[in-house]
XYZ file of C-alpha atoms in Angstrom:
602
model
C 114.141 -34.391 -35.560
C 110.971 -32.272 -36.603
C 109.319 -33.101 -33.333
C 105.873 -34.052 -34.124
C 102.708 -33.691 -31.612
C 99.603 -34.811 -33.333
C 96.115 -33.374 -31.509
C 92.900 -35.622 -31.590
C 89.917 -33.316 -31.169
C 86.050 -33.114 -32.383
C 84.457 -30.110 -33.418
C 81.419 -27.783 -31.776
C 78.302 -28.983 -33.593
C 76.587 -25.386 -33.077
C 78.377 -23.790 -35.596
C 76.843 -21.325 -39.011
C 78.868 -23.446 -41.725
C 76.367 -26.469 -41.846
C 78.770 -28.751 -40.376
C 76.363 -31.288 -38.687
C 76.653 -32.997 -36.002
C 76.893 -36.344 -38.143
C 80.153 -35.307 -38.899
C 81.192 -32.887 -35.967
C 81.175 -35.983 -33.552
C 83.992 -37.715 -35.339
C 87.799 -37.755 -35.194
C 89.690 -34.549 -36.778
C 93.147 -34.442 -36.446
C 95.639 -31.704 -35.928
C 99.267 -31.480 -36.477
C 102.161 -29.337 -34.882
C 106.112 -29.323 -35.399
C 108.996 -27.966 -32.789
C 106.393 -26.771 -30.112
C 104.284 -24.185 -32.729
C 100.644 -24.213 -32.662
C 98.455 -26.763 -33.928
C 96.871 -26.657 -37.866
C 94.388 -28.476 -39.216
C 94.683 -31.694 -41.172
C 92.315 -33.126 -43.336
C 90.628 -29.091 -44.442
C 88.742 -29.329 -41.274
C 87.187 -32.336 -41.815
C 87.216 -35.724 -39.585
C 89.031 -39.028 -40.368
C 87.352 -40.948 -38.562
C 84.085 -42.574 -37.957
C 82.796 -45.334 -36.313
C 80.713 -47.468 -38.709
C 76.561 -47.888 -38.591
C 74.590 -50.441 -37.335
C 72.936 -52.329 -40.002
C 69.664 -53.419 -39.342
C 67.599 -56.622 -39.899
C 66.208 -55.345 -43.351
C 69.440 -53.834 -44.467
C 69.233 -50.647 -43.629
C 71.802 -48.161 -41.758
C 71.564 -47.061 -38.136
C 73.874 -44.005 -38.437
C 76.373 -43.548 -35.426
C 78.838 -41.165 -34.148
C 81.687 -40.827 -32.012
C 82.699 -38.458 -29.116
C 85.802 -38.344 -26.505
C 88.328 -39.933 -28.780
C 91.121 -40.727 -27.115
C 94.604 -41.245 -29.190
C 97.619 -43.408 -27.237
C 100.699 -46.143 -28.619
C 100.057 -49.344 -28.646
C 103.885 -50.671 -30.037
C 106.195 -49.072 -32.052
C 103.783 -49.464 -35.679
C 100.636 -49.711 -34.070
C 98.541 -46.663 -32.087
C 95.266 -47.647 -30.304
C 91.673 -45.352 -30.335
C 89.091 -45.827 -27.839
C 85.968 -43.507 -28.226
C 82.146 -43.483 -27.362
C 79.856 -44.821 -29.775
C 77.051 -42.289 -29.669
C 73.337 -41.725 -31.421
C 73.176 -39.499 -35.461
C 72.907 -36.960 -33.203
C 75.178 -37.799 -30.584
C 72.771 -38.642 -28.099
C 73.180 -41.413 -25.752
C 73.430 -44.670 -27.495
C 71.530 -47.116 -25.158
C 72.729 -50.543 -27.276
C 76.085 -49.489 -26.516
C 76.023 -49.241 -22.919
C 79.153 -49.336 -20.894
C 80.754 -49.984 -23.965
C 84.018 -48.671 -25.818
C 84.619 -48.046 -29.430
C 88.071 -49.793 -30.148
C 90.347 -48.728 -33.477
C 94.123 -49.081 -34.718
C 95.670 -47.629 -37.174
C 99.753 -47.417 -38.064
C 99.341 -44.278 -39.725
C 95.984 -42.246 -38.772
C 94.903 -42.079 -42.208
C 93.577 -46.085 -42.423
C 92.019 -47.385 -39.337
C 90.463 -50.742 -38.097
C 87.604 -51.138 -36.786
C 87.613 -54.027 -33.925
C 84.783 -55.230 -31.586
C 83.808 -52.663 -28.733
C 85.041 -53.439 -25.269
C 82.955 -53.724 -22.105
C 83.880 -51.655 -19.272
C 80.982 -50.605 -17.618
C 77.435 -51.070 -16.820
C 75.793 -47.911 -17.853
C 75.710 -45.340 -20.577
C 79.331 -43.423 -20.453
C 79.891 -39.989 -20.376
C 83.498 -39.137 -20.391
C 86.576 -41.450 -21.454
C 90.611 -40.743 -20.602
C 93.610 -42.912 -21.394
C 96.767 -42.339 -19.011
C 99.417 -41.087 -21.797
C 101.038 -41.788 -24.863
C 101.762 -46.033 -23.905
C 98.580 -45.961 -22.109
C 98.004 -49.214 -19.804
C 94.556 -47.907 -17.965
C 91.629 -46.358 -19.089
C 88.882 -43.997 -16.977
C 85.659 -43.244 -17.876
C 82.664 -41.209 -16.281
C 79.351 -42.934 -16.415
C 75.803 -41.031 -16.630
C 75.525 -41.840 -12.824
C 78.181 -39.369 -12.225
C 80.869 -42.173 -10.743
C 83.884 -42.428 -12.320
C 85.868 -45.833 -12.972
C 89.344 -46.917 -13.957
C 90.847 -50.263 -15.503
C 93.523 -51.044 -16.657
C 93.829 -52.604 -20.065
C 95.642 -54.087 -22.881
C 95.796 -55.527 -26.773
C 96.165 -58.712 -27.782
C 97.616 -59.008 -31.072
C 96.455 -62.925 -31.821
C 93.053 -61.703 -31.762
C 93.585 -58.380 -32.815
C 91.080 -56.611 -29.713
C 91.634 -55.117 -26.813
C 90.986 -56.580 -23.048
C 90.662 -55.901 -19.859
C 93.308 -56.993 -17.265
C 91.488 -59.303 -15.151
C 88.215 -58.179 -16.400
C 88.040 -55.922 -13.304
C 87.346 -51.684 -12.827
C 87.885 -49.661 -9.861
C 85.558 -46.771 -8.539
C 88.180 -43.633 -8.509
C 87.090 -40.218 -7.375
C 87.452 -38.297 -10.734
C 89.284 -38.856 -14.070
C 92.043 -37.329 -15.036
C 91.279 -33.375 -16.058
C 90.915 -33.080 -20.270
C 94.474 -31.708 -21.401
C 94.207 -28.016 -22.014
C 96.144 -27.731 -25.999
C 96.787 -24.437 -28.028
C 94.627 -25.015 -30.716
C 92.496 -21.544 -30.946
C 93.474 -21.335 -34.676
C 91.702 -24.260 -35.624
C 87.965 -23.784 -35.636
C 85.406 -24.809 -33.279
C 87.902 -26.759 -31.664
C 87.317 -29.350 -28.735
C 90.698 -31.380 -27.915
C 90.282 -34.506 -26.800
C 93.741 -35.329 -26.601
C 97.661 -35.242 -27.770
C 100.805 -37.708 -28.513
C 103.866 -37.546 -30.263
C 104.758 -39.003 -33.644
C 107.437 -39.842 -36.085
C 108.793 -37.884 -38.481
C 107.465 -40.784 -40.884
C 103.853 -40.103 -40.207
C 104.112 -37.050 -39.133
C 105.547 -36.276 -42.700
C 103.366 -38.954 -43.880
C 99.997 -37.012 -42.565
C 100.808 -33.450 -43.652
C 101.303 -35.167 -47.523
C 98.047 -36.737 -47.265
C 95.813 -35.311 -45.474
C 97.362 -31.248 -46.598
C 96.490 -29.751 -50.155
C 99.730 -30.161 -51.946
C 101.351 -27.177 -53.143
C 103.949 -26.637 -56.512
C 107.033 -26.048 -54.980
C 109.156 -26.227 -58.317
C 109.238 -26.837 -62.022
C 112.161 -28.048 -63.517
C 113.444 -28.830 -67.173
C 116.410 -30.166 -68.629
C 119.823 -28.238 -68.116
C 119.923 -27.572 -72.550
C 118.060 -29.663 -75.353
C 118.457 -29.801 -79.224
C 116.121 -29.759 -81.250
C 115.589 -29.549 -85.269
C 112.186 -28.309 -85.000
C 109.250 -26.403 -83.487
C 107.736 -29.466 -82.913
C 110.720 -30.813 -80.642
C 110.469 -27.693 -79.190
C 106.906 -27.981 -78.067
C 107.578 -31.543 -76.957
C 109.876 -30.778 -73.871
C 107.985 -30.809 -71.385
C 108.453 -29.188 -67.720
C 108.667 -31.622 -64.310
C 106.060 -29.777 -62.109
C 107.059 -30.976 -58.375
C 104.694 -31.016 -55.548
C 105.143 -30.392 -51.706
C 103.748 -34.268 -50.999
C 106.888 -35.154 -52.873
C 105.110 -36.084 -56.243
C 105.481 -35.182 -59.780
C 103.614 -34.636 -62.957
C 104.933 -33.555 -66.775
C 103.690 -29.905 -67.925
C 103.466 -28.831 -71.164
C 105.312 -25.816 -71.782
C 104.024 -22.812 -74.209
C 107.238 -21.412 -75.722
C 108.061 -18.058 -77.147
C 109.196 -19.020 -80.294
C 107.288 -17.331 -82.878
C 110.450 -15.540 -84.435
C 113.034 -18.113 -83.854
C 114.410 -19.325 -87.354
C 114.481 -23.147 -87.256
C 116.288 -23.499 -90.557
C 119.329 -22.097 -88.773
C 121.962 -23.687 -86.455
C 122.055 -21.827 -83.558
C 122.386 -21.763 -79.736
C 120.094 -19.622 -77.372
C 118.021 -18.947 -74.352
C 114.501 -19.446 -75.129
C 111.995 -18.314 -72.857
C 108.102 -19.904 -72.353
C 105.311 -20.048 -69.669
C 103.850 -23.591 -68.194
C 100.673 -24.013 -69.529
C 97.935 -24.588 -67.740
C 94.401 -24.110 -68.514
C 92.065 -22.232 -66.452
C 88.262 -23.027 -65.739
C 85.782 -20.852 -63.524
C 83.685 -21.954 -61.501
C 81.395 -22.732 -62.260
C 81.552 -23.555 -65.793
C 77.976 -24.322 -66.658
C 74.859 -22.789 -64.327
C 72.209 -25.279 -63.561
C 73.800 -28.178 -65.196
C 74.627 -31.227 -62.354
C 75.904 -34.830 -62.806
C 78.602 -33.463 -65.426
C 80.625 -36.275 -67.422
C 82.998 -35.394 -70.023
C 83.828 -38.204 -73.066
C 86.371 -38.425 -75.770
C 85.203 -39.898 -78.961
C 87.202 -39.960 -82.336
C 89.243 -37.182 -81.790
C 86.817 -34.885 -79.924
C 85.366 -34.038 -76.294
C 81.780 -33.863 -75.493
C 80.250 -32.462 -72.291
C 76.961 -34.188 -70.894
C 74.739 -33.021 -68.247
C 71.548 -33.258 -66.127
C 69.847 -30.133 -67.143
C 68.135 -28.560 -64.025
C 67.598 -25.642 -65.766
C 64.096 -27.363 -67.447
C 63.637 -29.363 -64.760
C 65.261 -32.535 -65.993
C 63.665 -33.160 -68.931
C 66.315 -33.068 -71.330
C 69.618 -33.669 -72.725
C 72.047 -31.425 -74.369
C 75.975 -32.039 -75.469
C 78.586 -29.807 -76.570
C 81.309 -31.017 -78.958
C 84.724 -29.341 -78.877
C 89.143 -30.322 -80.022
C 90.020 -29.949 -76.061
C 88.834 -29.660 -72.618
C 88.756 -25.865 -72.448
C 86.646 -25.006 -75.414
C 83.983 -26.974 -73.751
C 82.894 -24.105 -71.499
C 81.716 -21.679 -74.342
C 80.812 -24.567 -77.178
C 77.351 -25.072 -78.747
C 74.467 -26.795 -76.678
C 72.418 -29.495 -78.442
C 70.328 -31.756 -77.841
C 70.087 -35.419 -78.172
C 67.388 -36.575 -76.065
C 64.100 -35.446 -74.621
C 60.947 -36.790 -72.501
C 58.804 -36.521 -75.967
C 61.233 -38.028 -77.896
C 60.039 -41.658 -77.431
C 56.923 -43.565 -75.298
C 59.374 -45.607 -72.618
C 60.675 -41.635 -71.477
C 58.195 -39.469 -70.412
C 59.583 -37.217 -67.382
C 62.767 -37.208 -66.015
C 66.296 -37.642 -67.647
C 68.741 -37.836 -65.449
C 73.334 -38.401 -65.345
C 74.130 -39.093 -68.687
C 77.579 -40.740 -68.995
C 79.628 -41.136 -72.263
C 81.248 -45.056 -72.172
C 83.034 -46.754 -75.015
C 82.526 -50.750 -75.188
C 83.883 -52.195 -78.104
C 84.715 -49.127 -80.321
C 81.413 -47.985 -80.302
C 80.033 -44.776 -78.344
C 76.956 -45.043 -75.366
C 75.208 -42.985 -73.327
C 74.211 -44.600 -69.693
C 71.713 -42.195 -68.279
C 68.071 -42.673 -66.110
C 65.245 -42.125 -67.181
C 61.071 -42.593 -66.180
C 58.048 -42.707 -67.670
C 56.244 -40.734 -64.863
C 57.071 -40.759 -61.596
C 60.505 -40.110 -59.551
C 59.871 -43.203 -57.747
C 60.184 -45.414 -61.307
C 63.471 -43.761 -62.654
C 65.409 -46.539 -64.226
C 68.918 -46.848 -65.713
C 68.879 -46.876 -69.764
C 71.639 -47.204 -72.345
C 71.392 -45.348 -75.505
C 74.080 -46.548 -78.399
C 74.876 -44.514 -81.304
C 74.148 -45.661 -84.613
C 77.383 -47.141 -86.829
C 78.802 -43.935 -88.436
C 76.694 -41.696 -86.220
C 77.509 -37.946 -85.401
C 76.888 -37.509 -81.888
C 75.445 -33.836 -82.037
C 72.561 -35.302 -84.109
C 69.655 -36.303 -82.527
C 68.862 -38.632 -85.445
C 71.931 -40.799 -84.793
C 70.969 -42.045 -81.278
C 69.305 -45.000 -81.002
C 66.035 -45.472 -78.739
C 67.589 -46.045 -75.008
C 66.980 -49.312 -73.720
C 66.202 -50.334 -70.025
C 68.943 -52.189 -68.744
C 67.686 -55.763 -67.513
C 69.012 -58.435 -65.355
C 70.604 -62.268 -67.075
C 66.622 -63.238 -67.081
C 65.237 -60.241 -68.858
C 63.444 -58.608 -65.561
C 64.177 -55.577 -64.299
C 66.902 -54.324 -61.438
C 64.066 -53.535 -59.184
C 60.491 -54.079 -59.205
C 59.615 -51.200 -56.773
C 62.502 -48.724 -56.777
C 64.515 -46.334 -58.304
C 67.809 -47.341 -60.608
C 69.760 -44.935 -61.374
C 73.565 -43.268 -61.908
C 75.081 -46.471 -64.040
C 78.555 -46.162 -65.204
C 81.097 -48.397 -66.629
C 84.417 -50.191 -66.363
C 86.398 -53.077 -68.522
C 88.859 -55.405 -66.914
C 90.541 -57.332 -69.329
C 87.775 -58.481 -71.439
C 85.138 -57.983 -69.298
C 82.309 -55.300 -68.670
C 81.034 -54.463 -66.170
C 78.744 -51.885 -64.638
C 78.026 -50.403 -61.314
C 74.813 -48.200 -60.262
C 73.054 -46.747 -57.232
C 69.300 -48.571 -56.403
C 67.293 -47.519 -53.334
C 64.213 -50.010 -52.229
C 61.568 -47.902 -51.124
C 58.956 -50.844 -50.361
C 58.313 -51.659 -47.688
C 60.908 -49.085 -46.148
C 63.407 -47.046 -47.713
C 66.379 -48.571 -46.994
C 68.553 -45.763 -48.595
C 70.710 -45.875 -51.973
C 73.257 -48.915 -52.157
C 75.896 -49.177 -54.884
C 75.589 -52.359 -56.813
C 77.679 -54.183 -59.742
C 77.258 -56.687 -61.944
C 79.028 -58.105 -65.490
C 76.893 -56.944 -68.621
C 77.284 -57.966 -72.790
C 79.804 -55.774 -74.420
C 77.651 -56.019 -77.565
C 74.498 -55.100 -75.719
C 75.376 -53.605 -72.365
C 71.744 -52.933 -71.340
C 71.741 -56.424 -70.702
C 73.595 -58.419 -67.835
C 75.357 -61.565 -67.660
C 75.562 -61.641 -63.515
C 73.120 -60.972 -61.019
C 73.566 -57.835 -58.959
C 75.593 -57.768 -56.419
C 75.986 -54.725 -53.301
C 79.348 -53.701 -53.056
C 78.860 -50.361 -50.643
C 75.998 -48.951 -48.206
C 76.128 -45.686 -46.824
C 77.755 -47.040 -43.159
C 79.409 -43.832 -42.100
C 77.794 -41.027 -40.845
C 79.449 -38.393 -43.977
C 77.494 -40.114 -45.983
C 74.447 -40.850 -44.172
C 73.851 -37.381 -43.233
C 70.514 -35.658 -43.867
C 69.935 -38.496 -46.276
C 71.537 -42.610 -46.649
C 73.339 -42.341 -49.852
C 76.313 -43.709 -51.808
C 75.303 -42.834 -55.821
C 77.423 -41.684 -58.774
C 79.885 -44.097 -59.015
C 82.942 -43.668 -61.263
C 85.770 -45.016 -62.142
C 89.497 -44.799 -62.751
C 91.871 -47.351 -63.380
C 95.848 -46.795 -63.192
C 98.618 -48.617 -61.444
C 96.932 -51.755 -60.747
C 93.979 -50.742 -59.154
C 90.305 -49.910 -59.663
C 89.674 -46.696 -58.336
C 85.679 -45.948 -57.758
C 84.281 -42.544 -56.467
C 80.979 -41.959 -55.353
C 78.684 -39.098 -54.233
C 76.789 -39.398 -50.464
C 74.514 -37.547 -48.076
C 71.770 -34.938 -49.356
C 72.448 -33.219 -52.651
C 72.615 -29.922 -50.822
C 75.642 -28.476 -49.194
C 76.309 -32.039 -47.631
C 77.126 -33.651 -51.045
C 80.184 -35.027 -50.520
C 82.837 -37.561 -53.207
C 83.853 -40.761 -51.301
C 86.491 -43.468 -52.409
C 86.723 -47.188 -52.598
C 89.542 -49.053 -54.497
C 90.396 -53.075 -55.374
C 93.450 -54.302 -56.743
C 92.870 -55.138 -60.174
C 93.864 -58.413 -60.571
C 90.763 -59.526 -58.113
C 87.096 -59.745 -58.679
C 85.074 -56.806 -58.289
C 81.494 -58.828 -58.385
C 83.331 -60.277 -54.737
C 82.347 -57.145 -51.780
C 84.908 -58.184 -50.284
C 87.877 -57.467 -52.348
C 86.429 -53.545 -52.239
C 88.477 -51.273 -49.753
C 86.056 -48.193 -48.872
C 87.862 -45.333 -47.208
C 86.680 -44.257 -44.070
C 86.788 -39.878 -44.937
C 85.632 -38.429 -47.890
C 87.740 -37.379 -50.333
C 85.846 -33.886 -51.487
C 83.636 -32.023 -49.588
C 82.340 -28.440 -48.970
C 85.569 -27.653 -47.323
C 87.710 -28.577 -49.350
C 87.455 -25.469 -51.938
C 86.276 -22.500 -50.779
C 82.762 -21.254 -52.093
C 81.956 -24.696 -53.790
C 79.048 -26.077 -51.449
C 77.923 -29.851 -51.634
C 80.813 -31.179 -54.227
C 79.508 -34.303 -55.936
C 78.661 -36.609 -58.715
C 81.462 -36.833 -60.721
C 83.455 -37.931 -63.819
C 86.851 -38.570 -64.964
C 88.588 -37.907 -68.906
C 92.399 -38.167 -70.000
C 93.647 -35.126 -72.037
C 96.450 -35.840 -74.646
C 99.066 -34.832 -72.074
C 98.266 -37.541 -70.035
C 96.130 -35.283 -67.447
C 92.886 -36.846 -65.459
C 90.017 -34.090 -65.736
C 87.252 -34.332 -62.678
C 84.015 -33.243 -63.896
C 81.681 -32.237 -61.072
C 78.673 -30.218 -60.021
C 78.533 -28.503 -56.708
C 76.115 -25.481 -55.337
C 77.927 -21.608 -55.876
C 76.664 -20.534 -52.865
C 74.805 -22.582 -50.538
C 71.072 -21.659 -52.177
C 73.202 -21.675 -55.431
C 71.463 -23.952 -58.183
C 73.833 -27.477 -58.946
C 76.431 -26.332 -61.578
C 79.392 -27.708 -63.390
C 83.125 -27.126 -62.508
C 86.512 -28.656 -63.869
C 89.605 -29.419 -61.960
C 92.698 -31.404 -62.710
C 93.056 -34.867 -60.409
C 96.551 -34.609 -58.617
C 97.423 -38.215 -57.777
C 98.860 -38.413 -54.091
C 101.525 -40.105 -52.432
C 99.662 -43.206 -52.223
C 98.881 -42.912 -55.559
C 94.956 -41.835 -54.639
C 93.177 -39.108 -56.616
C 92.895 -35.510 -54.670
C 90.085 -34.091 -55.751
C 90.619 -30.392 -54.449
C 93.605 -28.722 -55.889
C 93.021 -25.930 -57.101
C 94.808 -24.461 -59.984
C 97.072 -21.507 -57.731
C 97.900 -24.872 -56.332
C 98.735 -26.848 -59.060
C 101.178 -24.471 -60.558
C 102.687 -21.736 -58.194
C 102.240 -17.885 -60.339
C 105.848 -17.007 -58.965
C 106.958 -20.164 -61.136
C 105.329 -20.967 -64.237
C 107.675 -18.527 -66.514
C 110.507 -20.304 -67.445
C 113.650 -20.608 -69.704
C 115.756 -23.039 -71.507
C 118.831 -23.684 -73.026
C 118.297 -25.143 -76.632
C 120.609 -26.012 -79.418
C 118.745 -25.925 -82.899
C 120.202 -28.527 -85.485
C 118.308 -28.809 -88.518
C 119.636 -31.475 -89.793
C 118.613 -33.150 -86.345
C 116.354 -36.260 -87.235
């Protein structure tokens, strides 16, 4: 038995690292095995947070969350009550005498159900009675202090009250005093035990895996340096996955003509970017195209009003190749300020650029797809063709009085189909929504379905300092349709959120999209790499998913570029945040091997 106590706690909003009280006033979680003290889960960061309040024109009233309490429901299923509080945590006055009300079987996805009554005022303070709570107290803003007992009905999947009665009590029960000074800015709010299941379950999830080994085959034979290069090393991971390594050998005086048997010696490779890899260069996407990589960019640097690429054989030579550029605000009449998120996409075997783009003013930036020409070089200017506003089935545009903007692209089966971020600003700004819709794979500026709003910006991570969800994309592998996004200010709030839907079902249905409730990067996830956002995926010829992103070095830093690989998780989810001491442990990347050379080996 590992015994597992897992701590429920919120953090102090008046803290110097710009962690706001948006997402301060949410559920963190903390973990500790055989009695020794709590760590943090998650970097830090919460896991849960109650959803906002949409209102009658569509837009979000942000909430919050404080005095979550954690307790067992059955054996699978553990119960959350918590206040439902203001963006700022203030009093909530539509939520008076009212209780926030969550499950979850593993405290990584959680339910949302409907709030239970309690009380008749605005509530303070809330307590639960132990791990298999029955009775709930709570301290309302009249100082008196209440108790009922409660319980869950699983036919209707909410929570009641016994009787639908509460009892005046002198006081509730004192908040549990936990050793959690290590974790910082720290407020427990309260502590069960847990399986080894999730409790091993949590620390794979919601830790940064680590390399723990690398192994390769016992002895190989080979007839050539080529079958040399092609045995590949098992890197293992602490969260119990795996991934294949390329190896570089130490071969260079090794006669392959000549049967032999020896120990031959090698380092894993791994290639190394700094961050960050390009200065004032934000919404970074990467593209392969006949054999080669290209790096696109926002260029902040001139303010946006141009487009450069850089063309190299692999990944790593794109940090010191050539800048050109393809695309500027002079270059044609429809374009005359701001470029903005170029993407690379390939529909049909031929190459596009989705990027926005305005004649004037920020409030007009529209999305625009620019194809290259049949037989075109893409580091010639020349060989674009003019961009073209993308339109809905009946030739009018996505929005009338609005911004378009951030449009990428995804095929399922034999269908295309684009998502983008639009924000209404008249008559109110109702903040940036994601939206999808099908579009011709012979002219992809144009759309066969009407747009359709697959995600809002409900949770307060993303609705802080500004209502957000923009750069959407995706990545597709095991059956699902995996679909990042960027949300909150573009400052050192930025943050990478995740939805997912299984493949096989329609993505122009909202409902078949899963949207996790935490983000998934974030400015503590990597240290010195403030306001982590907008970003892109590309699949090296070892099989390896590259996340392009831009994120602030430094909180005044200017948005730059970095590279990372994606680890894949235990659930299969992409983890944005391992970094590469992580990804392959120094102590074990030199290795050696047992190899038989046959020459006459086919």
């Amino acid at each position: 038995m590992k015994n597992y106590q897992l701590l429920c706690y919120e953090r102090d909003p008046w803290n110097d690292e710009g962690y706001d009280a948006k997402l301060s006033h949410s559920m963190h979680l903390g973990i500790s095995q055989n009695g020794a003290a709590f760590k943090e889960l998650n970097h830090n960061y919460g896991v849960l947070f109650p959803k906002g309040i949409e209102k009658d024109d569509g837009s979000i009233d942000a909430k919050t969350l404080i005095q979550p309490c954690i307790f067992q429901i059955n054996d699978t299923t553990f119960g959350i009550f918590a206040i439902q509080t203001g963006s700022k945590a203030e009093n909530d006055l539509t939520s008076k005498g009212e209780l926030l009300c969550f499950t979850t079987e593993d405290f990584v996805h959680y339910q949302q159900l409907s709030s239970i009554k309690v009380g008749n005022d605005v509530i303070l303070e809330v307590r639960v009675d132990g791990q298999m709570a029955q009775k709930v107290f709570w301290r309302e803003v009249s100082g008196k202090c209440y108790a009922a007992s409660f319980w869950f009905n699983a036919d209707t999947q909410a929570f009641e009250i016994s009787g639908n009665e509460q009892s005046e009590v002198a006081t509730i029960p004192n908040q549990p005093k936990v050793a959690a000074e290590n974790i910082d800015g720290c407020i427990p709010r309260g502590e069960i035990s847990i399986s080894d299941a999730i409790g091993d379950y949590l620390l794979n999830k919601l830790d940064e895996p680590y390399n723990t080994a690398n192994e390769l085959p016992k002895e190989v034979t080979v007839g050539s340096q080529q079958e040399l290069e092609e045995v590949k090393a098992v890197a293992k991971y602490s969260d119990g996955t795996e991934t294949n390594k390329r190896v570089d050998w130490y071969s260079r005086n090794i006669d392959f003509t000549k049967p032999q048997s020896l120990t031959i010696k090698g380092r894993i490779h791994q290639d190394h970017f700094i961050f960050p890899m390009a200065l004032d260069r934000a919404d970074p996407c990467i593209g392969r195209w006949q054999d080669k990589y290209y790096f696109i960019a926002t260029n902040d640097a001139d303010r946006n009003h141009s487009l450069y690429i850089r063309e190299a054989d692999s990944v790593p030579e794109l940090v010191t190749a050539q800048e050109v550029k393809i695309l500027d605000s002079n270059m044609y009449d429809t374009i005359g300020n701001l470029l903005w998120a170029p993407e690379f996409h390939i529909i049909d075997g031929q190459l596009f650029v989705f990027h926005s783009a305005t004649i004037d003013r920020f409030e007009d930036v529209q999305s625009y797809v620019m194809a290259l020409k049949p037989n075109g070089n893409p580091m010639l200017a020349s060989d674009w063709c003019e961009p073209k506003r993308v339109v809905k089935p009946n030739g009018d545009p996505l929005i009338k009085q609005g911004i378009t903007l951030d449009m990428t692209e995804f095929q399922i089966d034999e269908h295309i189909y684009v998502t983008w971020s639009q924000r209404q600003f008249v008559p109110n700004d109702l903040g940036a929504w994601l939206y999808i819709a099908e579009v011709d794979a012979a002219h992809p500026w144009q759309m066969i379905s009407e747009p359709v709003v697959i995600a809002k910006p409900i949770y307060g991570w993303e609705n802080n300092r500004a209502p957000v969800n923009e750069g959407p994309f995706a990545i597709q592998r095991n059956g699902k349709v995996y679909l990042t996004y960027s949300g909150a200010l573009i400052d050192d709030s930025y943050v990478v959120g995740l939805m997912q839907i299984d493949r096989e079902l329609s993505p122009l249905d909202p409902e078949n999209w899963q949207k996790s409730n935490y983000p998934i990067l974030t400015s503590n996830t990597v240290a010195g790499e403030f306001g982590p956002g907008h970003n892109a995926y590309v699949i090296d010829d070892d099989g390896h998913y590259w996340n392009s992103y831009h994120a602030h070095p430094g909180k005044e830093g200017p948005r730059s570029s970095g590279i990372r690989r994606v680890h894949f998780d235990v659930d299969g989810e992409p983890d944005l945040g391992m970094t590469e001491d992580l990804d392959l442990k120094p102590q074990l990347v030199n290795v050696a091997l047992q190899v038989k050379i046959d020459p006459k080996k086919d």
